[in-house]
Coordinates of C-alpha atoms in Angstrom, one line a residue:
M27 CA 0.0 0.0 0.0
P28 CA 1.4 3.5 -0.8
R29 CA 2.3 5.5 2.3
P30 CA -1.1 7.0 3.2
A31 CA -2.0 10.4 4.2
R32 CA -2.2 11.0 8.0
F33 CA -5.7 10.8 9.5
R34 CA -6.9 13.2 12.1
P35 CA -6.8 11.9 15.8
A36 CA -10.6 11.9 15.9
L37 CA -10.5 8.8 13.6
S38 CA -8.3 7.1 16.2
R39 CA -6.0 4.4 14.8
R40 CA -8.4 3.4 12.0
A41 CA -9.9 5.1 9.1
R42 CA -13.4 3.7 8.7
L43 CA -15.4 2.7 5.7
G44 CA -14.0 5.3 3.3
A45 CA -12.7 5.1 -0.2
A46 CA -10.1 2.6 0.7
T47 CA -12.7 0.3 2.1
V48 CA -14.6 0.0 -1.2
A49 CA -11.4 -0.6 -3.1
A50 CA -10.3 -3.3 -0.7
L51 CA -13.6 -5.1 -1.2
V52 CA -12.6 -5.6 -4.8
T53 CA -8.8 -5.7 -4.9
G54 CA -7.4 -5.7 -1.4
T55 CA -5.7 -2.4 -2.2
A56 CA -6.3 1.3 -1.7
V57 CA -6.3 1.9 -5.4
F58 CA -9.4 3.5 -7.0
G59 CA -10.4 4.3 -10.6
I60 CA -9.7 7.6 -12.3
G61 CA -11.5 10.5 -10.7
Q62 CA -12.4 8.6 -7.4
A63 CA -11.1 9.5 -4.0
T64 CA -8.2 7.5 -2.6
A65 CA -6.4 7.3 0.7
E66 CA -3.8 9.6 -0.8
H67 CA -6.4 12.0 -2.2
S68 CA -9.0 11.9 0.5
I69 CA -11.0 15.1 -0.3
P70 CA -13.6 14.2 -2.9
R71 CA -14.4 16.8 -5.4
T72 CA -18.1 15.9 -5.5
D73 CA -20.5 13.6 -3.6
K74 CA -20.4 11.2 -6.6
E75 CA -16.9 10.2 -5.5
I76 CA -18.1 9.1 -2.0
P77 CA -19.5 5.5 -1.7
N78 CA -22.9 5.1 0.0
L79 CA -22.2 4.1 3.6
T80 CA -25.1 1.7 3.9
Q81 CA -24.2 0.0 0.7
V82 CA -20.6 -0.4 1.7
Q83 CA -21.7 -2.0 5.0
D84 CA -24.1 -4.3 3.1
K85 CA -21.2 -5.4 0.8
I86 CA -18.9 -6.1 3.7
K87 CA -21.6 -8.3 5.3
A88 CA -22.2 -10.2 2.1
Y89 CA -18.5 -10.7 1.6
Y90 CA -18.1 -12.2 5.1
G91 CA -21.3 -14.2 4.8
D92 CA -22.8 -12.5 7.8
T93 CA -24.5 -15.0 10.1
V94 CA -26.7 -13.8 13.0
T95 CA -27.3 -16.1 16.1
E96 CA -30.5 -16.2 18.1
D97 CA -29.0 -13.8 20.6
G98 CA -28.1 -11.3 17.9
E99 CA -24.4 -12.0 17.6
H100 CA -22.8 -11.6 14.2
Y101 CA -20.2 -14.0 12.8
A102 CA -18.5 -14.6 9.5
S103 CA -19.4 -17.7 7.6
P104 CA -16.7 -20.4 6.8
R105 CA -18.4 -20.7 3.4
S106 CA -18.1 -17.0 2.7
N107 CA -16.1 -15.4 -0.1
Y108 CA -13.9 -14.0 2.6
A109 CA -13.1 -17.5 3.9
H110 CA -12.5 -18.7 0.4
Q111 CA -10.0 -16.0 -0.3
V112 CA -8.2 -16.5 3.0
R113 CA -7.8 -20.2 2.3
G114 CA -6.3 -19.5 -1.1
I115 CA -3.7 -17.3 0.6
E116 CA -3.0 -19.9 3.2
S117 CA -2.5 -22.5 0.5
K118 CA 0.1 -20.5 -1.2
A119 CA 1.8 -19.8 2.1
R120 CA 1.9 -23.4 3.0
G121 CA 3.5 -24.3 -0.3
Y122 CA 6.1 -21.6 0.1
L123 CA 6.8 -22.5 3.7
S124 CA 7.2 -26.2 2.9
K125 CA 10.2 -25.3 0.8
A126 CA 11.5 -22.4 2.8
L127 CA 11.6 -24.3 6.1
A128 CA 13.2 -27.4 4.5
G129 CA 16.0 -25.2 3.4
H130 CA 16.9 -24.1 6.9
G131 CA 18.1 -27.6 8.0
R132 CA 21.8 -26.8 7.5
A133 CA 24.0 -26.1 10.5
G134 CA 25.0 -22.5 11.0
K135 CA 21.9 -21.0 9.3
A136 CA 19.7 -18.7 11.3
K137 CA 16.6 -20.3 12.7
P138 CA 13.5 -19.8 10.5
A139 CA 10.7 -17.7 11.9
I140 CA 7.3 -16.4 10.9
V141 CA 5.8 -13.1 12.1
L142 CA 2.1 -12.5 12.2
D143 CA -0.1 -9.6 13.0
I144 CA -3.1 -10.3 15.3
D145 CA -6.3 -8.4 14.3
D146 CA -7.7 -9.8 11.1
T147 CA -4.6 -11.8 10.4
T148 CA -4.8 -14.5 13.2
L149 CA -7.9 -13.3 15.1
L150 CA -11.1 -12.2 13.3
T151 CA -12.5 -8.9 14.4
Y152 CA -15.8 -9.2 12.5
N153 CA -18.0 -9.8 15.4
Y154 CA -16.6 -6.9 17.3
E155 CA -16.9 -4.6 14.2
L156 CA -20.6 -5.3 13.9
Q157 CA -21.1 -4.8 17.6
V158 CA -19.6 -1.3 17.4
G159 CA -21.0 -0.4 14.0
F160 CA -17.6 -0.3 12.5
H161 CA -16.7 2.6 14.8
F162 CA -13.5 1.6 16.6
T163 CA -12.6 3.2 20.0
E164 CA -10.0 2.1 22.4
E165 CA -12.7 1.9 25.1
S166 CA -15.0 -0.4 23.2
Q167 CA -12.0 -2.6 22.2
D168 CA -10.9 -2.9 25.8
K169 CA -14.4 -3.9 26.9
Y170 CA -14.7 -6.5 24.2
L171 CA -11.3 -8.1 24.6
A172 CA -11.5 -8.2 28.4
H173 CA -14.5 -10.7 28.2
T174 CA -14.7 -12.1 24.7
D175 CA -12.5 -14.3 22.6
M176 CA -12.4 -13.5 18.8
D177 CA -12.5 -16.5 16.5
P178 CA -9.3 -17.5 14.6
V179 CA -9.1 -16.2 11.1
F180 CA -10.3 -19.3 9.1
G181 CA -7.5 -21.8 8.9
M182 CA -4.7 -19.6 10.3
D183 CA -4.5 -21.5 13.6
R184 CA -3.9 -24.7 11.6
L185 CA -1.3 -23.0 9.4
V186 CA 0.6 -21.5 12.3
N187 CA 0.7 -24.7 14.3
W188 CA 1.8 -26.6 11.2
A189 CA 4.6 -24.1 10.6
H190 CA 5.7 -24.4 14.2
D191 CA 5.7 -28.2 14.0
K192 CA 7.9 -27.9 10.9
G193 CA 10.5 -25.9 12.7
A194 CA 9.5 -22.3 12.4
E195 CA 9.6 -20.0 15.5
V196 CA 6.4 -18.1 15.7
F197 CA 6.1 -14.4 16.6
F198 CA 3.1 -12.3 17.0
L199 CA 3.5 -8.6 16.3
T200 CA 0.5 -6.4 16.9
G201 CA -0.4 -2.7 17.2
R202 CA -2.5 -3.6 20.2
K203 CA -1.4 -1.7 23.3
E204 CA 0.7 -3.4 26.0
A205 CA -2.2 -3.2 28.5
Q206 CA -4.1 -5.7 26.3
R207 CA -1.4 -8.4 26.6
D208 CA -3.2 -10.8 29.0
W209 CA -6.5 -10.6 27.0
S210 CA -4.7 -11.2 23.7
V211 CA -2.6 -14.1 24.9
R212 CA -5.7 -15.7 26.5
N213 CA -7.6 -15.4 23.2
L214 CA -4.8 -16.8 21.1
K215 CA -4.4 -19.8 23.5
N216 CA -8.2 -20.4 23.8
V217 CA -8.9 -20.6 20.0
G218 CA -6.1 -23.1 19.3
Y219 CA -2.8 -21.4 18.7
G220 CA -0.5 -24.0 20.3
V221 CA 2.7 -22.1 20.1
P222 CA 4.8 -20.2 22.7
L223 CA 2.9 -17.0 23.8
D224 CA 5.3 -15.5 26.2
R225 CA 6.8 -12.0 26.1
R226 CA 9.6 -13.2 23.8
H227 CA 7.1 -14.3 21.2
V228 CA 4.3 -11.8 21.5
Y229 CA 5.1 -8.1 20.8
L230 CA 2.6 -5.4 21.6
K231 CA 3.0 -1.6 21.3
D232 CA 4.3 0.0 24.5
K233 CA 4.1 3.8 24.2
E234 CA 4.8 4.4 27.9
H235 CA 8.0 2.3 27.9
P236 CA 9.1 1.8 24.2
P237 CA 11.9 -0.7 23.7
P238 CA 15.5 0.6 23.1
Y239 CA 15.7 -1.1 19.7
L240 CA 13.1 1.4 18.3
P241 CA 14.8 4.7 17.7
C242 CA 11.5 6.4 17.1
G243 CA 10.4 5.5 20.6
S244 CA 6.7 6.4 21.4
T245 CA 6.3 8.2 18.1
C246 CA 6.7 5.3 15.8
S247 CA 4.5 5.0 12.8
T248 CA 3.0 1.5 12.2
I249 CA 5.7 0.8 9.6
E250 CA 8.5 1.9 11.8
Y251 CA 7.2 0.0 14.8
K252 CA 6.7 -3.3 13.0
S253 CA 9.7 -3.2 10.7
G254 CA 11.9 -2.2 13.6
T255 CA 10.5 -5.0 15.7
R256 CA 11.1 -7.5 12.9
K257 CA 14.7 -6.2 12.6
H258 CA 15.1 -6.8 16.3
I259 CA 13.8 -10.4 16.0
E260 CA 16.3 -11.0 13.3
S261 CA 19.0 -9.6 15.4
L262 CA 18.3 -12.4 17.9
G263 CA 19.4 -15.0 15.3
Y264 CA 16.2 -15.6 13.3
D265 CA 15.5 -15.4 9.6
I266 CA 11.9 -14.2 9.1
V267 CA 11.0 -16.3 6.1
A268 CA 7.4 -15.1 6.1
N269 CA 5.5 -12.0 7.4
F270 CA 1.7 -12.1 7.5
G271 CA -0.6 -9.0 7.9
D272 CA -3.9 -7.6 6.9
Q273 CA -2.5 -4.1 6.4
Y274 CA 0.3 -3.0 4.0
S275 CA 1.7 -1.1 6.9
D276 CA 2.2 -4.5 8.6
L277 CA 4.4 -5.7 5.7
R278 CA 6.5 -2.7 4.7
G279 CA 9.9 -1.8 5.9
G280 CA 11.9 -4.9 5.2
A281 CA 13.1 -7.6 7.5
G282 CA 11.2 -10.5 6.0
D283 CA 11.9 -12.9 3.1
R284 CA 8.3 -12.9 1.8
T285 CA 5.0 -11.2 2.8
F286 CA 1.4 -12.5 2.7
K287 CA -1.3 -9.9 2.7
M288 CA -4.6 -11.0 4.3
P289 CA -7.8 -9.5 3.1
N290 CA -9.5 -6.8 5.2
P291 CA -12.1 -4.4 3.8
M292 CA -13.2 -3.1 7.2
Y293 CA -10.6 -0.5 8.1
Y294 CA -7.3 1.0 7.0
L295 CA -4.3 1.5 9.2
P296 CA -1.6 3.9 8.1

């Protein structure tokens, strides 16, 4: 994703249901057609460049195969187009990792590792998004995570556990704040991620006490924070053979042999 324009603090960490959302529904990128608003040119010239909010929400629900339980909870369907797209990406990743991990058996080579984002890469936020009407706030996220486990992204728990069994060290690298560590680890464990989930393997953003390996400290952009942390992981003797994320800001900045972009039409993180 091209480096996006900065969003005003009122939008918090996520830009909701704008032009980039509609583009992502179709292509998984923030690229629009000629004359339409993009993340880089976010001030539309006329109302015709702005997608209808209700129609965008309806398309998102259809893409995820929205399923509503008797108690009104919303869940994505394992038979949805979203699930189908995710499984295609996972299949390519498994094929690649089968070869990449086999090539690390020689003595003296750095230990292979994979790095994964959490929200909408390993854990699916769809139910939370519907509960809050696609309007993210730190308060609503805290309330949700404290008491509710998100489902795993379809098939990602199996892919991660398989890669670990094949010899890959697994690291989770998320923009969630450090105060959400216990909830995040509980969730990953409860839904089947059978890999080490200690502080050496799960990295969260700590603005109050940023680690010394991040020169940008508490002011890091997403790209700086994530790429800097990946470089730190590699400095510990690992070769990151694959990096998974649902945002392009999860994947840019180097320190990783190959990237896998997971689909996410719900929000956009610069």
